[in-house]
Coordinates of N, CA, C and O in Angstrom, one line a residue:
X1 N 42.7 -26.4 -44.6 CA 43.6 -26.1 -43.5 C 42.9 -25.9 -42.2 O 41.7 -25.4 -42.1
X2 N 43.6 -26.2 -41.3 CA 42.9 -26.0 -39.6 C 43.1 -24.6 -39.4 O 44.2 -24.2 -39.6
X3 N 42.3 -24.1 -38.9 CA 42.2 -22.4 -38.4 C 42.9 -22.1 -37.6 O 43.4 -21.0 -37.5
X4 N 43.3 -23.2 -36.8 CA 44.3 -22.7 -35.6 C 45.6 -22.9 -35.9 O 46.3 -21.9 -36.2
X5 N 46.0 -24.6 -35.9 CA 47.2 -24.5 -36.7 C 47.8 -24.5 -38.0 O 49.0 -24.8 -38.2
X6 N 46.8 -24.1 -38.9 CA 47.2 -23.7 -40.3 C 47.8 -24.8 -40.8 O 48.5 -24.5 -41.7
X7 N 47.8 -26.7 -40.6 CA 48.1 -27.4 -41.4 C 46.9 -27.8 -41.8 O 45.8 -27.4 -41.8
X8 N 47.8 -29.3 -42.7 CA 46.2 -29.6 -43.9 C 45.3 -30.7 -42.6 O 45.9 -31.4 -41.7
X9 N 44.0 -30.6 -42.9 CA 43.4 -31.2 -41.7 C 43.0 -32.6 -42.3 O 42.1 -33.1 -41.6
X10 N 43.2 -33.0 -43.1 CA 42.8 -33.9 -44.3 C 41.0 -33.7 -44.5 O 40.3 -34.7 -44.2
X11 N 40.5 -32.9 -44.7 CA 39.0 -32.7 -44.8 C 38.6 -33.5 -46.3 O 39.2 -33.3 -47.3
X12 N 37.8 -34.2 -46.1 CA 37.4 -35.1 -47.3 C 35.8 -34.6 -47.6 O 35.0 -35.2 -48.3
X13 N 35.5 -33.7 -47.1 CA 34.4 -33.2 -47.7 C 33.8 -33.1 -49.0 O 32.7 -33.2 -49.4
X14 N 34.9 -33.0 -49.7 CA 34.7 -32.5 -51.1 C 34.9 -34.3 -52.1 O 35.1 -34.4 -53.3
X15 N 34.9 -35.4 -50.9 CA 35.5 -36.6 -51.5 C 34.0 -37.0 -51.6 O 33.1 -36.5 -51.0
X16 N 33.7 -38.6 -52.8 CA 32.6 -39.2 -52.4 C 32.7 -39.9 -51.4 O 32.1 -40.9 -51.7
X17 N 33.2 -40.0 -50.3 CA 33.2 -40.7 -48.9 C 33.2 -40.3 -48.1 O 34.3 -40.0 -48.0
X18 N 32.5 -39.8 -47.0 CA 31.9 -38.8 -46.1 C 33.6 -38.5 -45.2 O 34.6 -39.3 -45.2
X19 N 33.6 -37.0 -44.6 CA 34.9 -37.1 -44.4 C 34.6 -37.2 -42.8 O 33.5 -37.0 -42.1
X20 N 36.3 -37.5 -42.3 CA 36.3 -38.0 -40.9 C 35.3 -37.1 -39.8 O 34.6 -37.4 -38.8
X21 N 35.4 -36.0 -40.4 CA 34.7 -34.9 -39.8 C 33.3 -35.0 -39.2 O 32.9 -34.6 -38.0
X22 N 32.5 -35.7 -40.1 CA 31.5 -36.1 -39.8 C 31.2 -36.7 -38.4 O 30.2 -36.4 -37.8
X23 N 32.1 -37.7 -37.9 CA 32.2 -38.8 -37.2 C 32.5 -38.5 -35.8 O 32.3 -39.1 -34.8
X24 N 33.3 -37.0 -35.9 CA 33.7 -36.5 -34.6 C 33.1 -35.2 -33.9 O 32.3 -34.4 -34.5
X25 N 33.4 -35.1 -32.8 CA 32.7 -34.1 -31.8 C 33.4 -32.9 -31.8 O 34.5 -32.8 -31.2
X26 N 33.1 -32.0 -32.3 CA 34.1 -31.2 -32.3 C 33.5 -30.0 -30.9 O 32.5 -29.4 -31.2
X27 N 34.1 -29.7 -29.5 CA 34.0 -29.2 -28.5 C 33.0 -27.7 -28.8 O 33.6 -26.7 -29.2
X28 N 32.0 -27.6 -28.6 CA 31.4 -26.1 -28.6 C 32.3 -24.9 -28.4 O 32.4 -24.1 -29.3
X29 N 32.9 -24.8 -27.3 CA 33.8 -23.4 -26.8 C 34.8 -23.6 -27.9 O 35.1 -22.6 -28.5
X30 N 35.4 -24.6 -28.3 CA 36.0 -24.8 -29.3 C 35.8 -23.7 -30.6 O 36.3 -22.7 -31.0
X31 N 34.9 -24.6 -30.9 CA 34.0 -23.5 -32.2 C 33.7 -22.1 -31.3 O 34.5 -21.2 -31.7
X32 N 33.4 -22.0 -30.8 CA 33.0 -20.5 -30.7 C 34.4 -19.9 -30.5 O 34.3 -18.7 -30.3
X33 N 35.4 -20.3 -30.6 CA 36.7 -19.4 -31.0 C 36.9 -18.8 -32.4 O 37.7 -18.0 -32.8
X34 N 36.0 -19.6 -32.8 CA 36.4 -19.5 -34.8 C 35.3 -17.8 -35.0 O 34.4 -17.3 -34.5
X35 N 36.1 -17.5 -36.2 CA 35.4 -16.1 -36.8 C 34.4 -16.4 -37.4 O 34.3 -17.6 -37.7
X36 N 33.5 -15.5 -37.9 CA 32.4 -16.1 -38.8 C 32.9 -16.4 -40.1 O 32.3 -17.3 -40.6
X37 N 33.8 -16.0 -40.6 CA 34.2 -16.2 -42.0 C 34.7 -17.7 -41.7 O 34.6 -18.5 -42.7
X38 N 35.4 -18.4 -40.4 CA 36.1 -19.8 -40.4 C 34.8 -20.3 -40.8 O 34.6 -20.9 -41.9
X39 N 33.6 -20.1 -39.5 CA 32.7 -21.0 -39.1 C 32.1 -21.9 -40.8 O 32.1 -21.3 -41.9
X40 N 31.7 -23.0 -40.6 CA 31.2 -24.2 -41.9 C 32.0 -24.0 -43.0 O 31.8 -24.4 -44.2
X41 N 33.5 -23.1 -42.4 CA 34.3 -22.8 -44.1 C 35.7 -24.4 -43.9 O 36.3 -25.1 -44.7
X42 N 35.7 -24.3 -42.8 CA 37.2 -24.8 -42.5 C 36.9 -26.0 -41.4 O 36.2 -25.6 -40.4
X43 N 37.4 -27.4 -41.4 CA 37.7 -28.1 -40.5 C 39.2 -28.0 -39.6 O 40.3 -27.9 -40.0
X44 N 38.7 -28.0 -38.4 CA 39.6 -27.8 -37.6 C 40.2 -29.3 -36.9 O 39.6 -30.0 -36.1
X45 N 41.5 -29.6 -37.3 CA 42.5 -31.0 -37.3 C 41.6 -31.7 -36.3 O 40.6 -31.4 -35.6
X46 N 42.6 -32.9 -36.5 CA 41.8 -33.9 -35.0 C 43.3 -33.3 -33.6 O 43.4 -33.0 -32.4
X47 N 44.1 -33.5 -34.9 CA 45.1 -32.7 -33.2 C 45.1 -31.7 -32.4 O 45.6 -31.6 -31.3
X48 N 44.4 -30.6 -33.1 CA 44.1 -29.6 -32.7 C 42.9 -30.2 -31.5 O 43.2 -30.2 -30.3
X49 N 41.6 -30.9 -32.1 CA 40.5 -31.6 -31.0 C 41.3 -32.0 -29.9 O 41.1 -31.5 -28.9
X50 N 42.5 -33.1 -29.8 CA 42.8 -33.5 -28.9 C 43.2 -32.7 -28.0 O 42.7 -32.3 -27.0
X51 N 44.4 -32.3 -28.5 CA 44.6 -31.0 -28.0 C 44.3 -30.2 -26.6 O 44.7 -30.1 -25.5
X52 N 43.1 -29.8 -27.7 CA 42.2 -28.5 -26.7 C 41.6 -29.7 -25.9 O 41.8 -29.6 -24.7
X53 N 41.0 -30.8 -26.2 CA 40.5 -31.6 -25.1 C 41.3 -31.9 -23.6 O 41.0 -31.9 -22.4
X54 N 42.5 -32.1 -24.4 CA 43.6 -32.8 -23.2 C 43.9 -31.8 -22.2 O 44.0 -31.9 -21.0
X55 N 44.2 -30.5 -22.8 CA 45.0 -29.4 -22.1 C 44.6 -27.5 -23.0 O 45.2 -26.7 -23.8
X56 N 43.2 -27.4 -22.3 CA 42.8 -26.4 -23.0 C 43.4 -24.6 -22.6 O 43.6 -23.6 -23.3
X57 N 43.4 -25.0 -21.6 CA 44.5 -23.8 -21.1 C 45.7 -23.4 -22.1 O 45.9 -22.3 -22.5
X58 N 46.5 -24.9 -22.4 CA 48.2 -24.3 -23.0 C 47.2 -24.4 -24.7 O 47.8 -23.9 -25.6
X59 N 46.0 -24.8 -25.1 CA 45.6 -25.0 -26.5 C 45.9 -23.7 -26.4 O 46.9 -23.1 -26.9
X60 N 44.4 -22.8 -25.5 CA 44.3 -21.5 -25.9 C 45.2 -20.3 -25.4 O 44.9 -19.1 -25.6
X61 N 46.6 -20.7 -24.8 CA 47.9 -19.8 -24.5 C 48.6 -19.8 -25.4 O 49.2 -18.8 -25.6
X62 N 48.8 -21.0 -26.3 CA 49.5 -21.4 -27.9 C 49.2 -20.3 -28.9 O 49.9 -19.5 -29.3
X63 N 47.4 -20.6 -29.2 CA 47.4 -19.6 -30.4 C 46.8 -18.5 -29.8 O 45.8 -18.1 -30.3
X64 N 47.3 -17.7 -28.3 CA 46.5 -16.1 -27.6 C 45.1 -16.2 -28.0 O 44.7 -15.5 -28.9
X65 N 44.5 -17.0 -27.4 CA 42.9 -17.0 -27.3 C 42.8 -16.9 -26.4 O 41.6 -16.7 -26.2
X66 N 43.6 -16.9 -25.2 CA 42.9 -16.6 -23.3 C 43.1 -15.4 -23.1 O 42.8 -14.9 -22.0

């Protein structure tokens, strides 16, 4: 599940085929919102990435991170 919005993020880590995760950039300030317990536990969605990329202000007024 994604940390922020708590849906399934499709994480294929655990598949034999490297999962999408791998492939993408996930934003530093991004991660540094996560707890230590999220951090290397949990992939965070690609919508959630776009998201915060597109419009980081309403990302982090959504789930009270500003």
């Amino acid at each position: 599940m994604c940390p922020f919005c708590l849906s399934d993020n499709a994480c294929g880590v655990a598949n034999i085929e490297p999962c999408w995760c791998f492939n993408i950039i996930v934003p530093r300030e991004m991660l540094a919102l996560l707890s230590s317990e999220q951090k290397d536990k949990m992939c965070v969605c690609r919508q959630c990435i776009d998201w915060y990329e597109k419009d980081r202000s309403g990302f982090l007024k959504k789930f009270h991170l500003s």
